[in-house]
mmCIF file of C-alpha atoms in Angstrom:
data_model
loop_
_atom_site.group_PDB
_atom_site.id
_atom_site.type_symbol
_atom_site.label_atom_id
_atom_site.label_comp_id
_atom_site.label_asym_id
_atom_site.label_seq_id
_atom_site.Cartn_x
_atom_site.Cartn_y
_atom_site.Cartn_z
ATOM 1 C CA MET A 128 74.954 95.568 97.461
ATOM 2 C CA GLN A 129 74.206 91.991 96.504
ATOM 3 C CA ARG A 130 77.281 90.086 95.410
ATOM 4 C CA PHE A 131 75.891 86.570 95.234
ATOM 5 C CA GLU A 132 75.597 86.699 91.453
ATOM 6 C CA TYR A 133 79.182 87.932 91.186
ATOM 7 C CA PHE A 134 80.443 84.905 93.092
ATOM 8 C CA ARG A 135 78.202 82.648 91.021
ATOM 9 C CA LEU A 136 79.754 84.186 87.894
ATOM 10 C CA LEU A 137 83.232 83.435 89.247
ATOM 11 C CA ALA A 138 82.191 79.833 89.896
ATOM 12 C CA ARG A 139 80.789 79.545 86.354
ATOM 13 C CA ILE A 140 84.065 80.899 84.943
ATOM 14 C CA GLN A 141 86.045 78.383 86.988
ATOM 15 C CA ALA A 142 83.775 75.567 85.789
ATOM 16 C CA GLY A 143 84.166 76.653 82.165
ATOM 17 C CA GLU A 144 80.498 77.614 81.893
ATOM 18 C CA ALA A 145 81.223 81.334 81.431
ATOM 19 C CA SER A 146 84.099 83.312 79.977
ATOM 20 C CA VAL A 147 86.461 85.762 81.639
ATOM 21 C CA GLU A 148 85.171 88.386 79.204
ATOM 22 C CA GLU A 149 81.912 88.392 81.172
ATOM 23 C CA LEU A 150 83.707 90.016 84.112
ATOM 24 C CA ALA A 151 84.216 93.354 82.344
ATOM 25 C CA PRO A 152 80.499 94.173 82.013
ATOM 26 C CA ALA A 153 79.967 93.073 85.627
ATOM 27 C CA GLN A 154 82.418 95.667 87.009
ATOM 28 C CA GLU A 155 79.848 98.442 87.309
ATOM 29 C CA GLU A 156 77.075 96.211 88.597
ATOM 30 C CA TYR A 157 79.179 94.694 91.377
ATOM 31 C CA ASP A 158 81.539 97.645 91.910
ATOM 32 C CA ASN A 159 84.630 95.584 91.106
ATOM 33 C CA HIS A 160 87.103 97.445 88.948
ATOM 34 C CA PHE A 161 90.128 95.643 87.608
ATOM 35 C CA VAL A 162 93.064 98.009 87.273
ATOM 36 C CA ASP A 163 96.799 97.589 87.279
ATOM 37 C CA ALA A 164 98.152 98.374 90.735
ATOM 38 C CA PRO A 165 101.963 98.165 90.693
ATOM 39 C CA GLN A 166 102.306 99.335 94.304
ATOM 40 C CA TRP A 167 99.869 96.665 95.478
ATOM 41 C CA TRP A 168 101.797 93.945 93.619
ATOM 42 C CA GLU A 169 105.092 95.214 94.993
ATOM 43 C CA ASP A 170 103.765 95.197 98.558
ATOM 44 C CA ARG A 171 102.109 91.804 98.093
ATOM 45 C CA ASN A 172 105.187 90.158 96.630
ATOM 46 C CA GLY A 173 107.429 91.814 99.205
ATOM 47 C CA SER A 174 105.417 90.370 102.063
ATOM 48 C CA ARG A 175 105.729 86.901 100.544
ATOM 49 C CA ASP A 176 109.506 87.244 100.492
ATOM 50 C CA ARG A 177 109.482 87.985 104.230
ATOM 51 C CA GLN A 178 107.539 84.831 105.142
#
């Protein structure tokens, strides 16, 4: 799967040349699905506390 365009889209968003709303349609094309993951956040934040 080619992801170069996905990373270019992220760079355009960061540069203000594209909007965050453009990520939603790209989820299927680049197999990136943004979902809420409470367990992931809990684990991530917990590991930061231990550092």
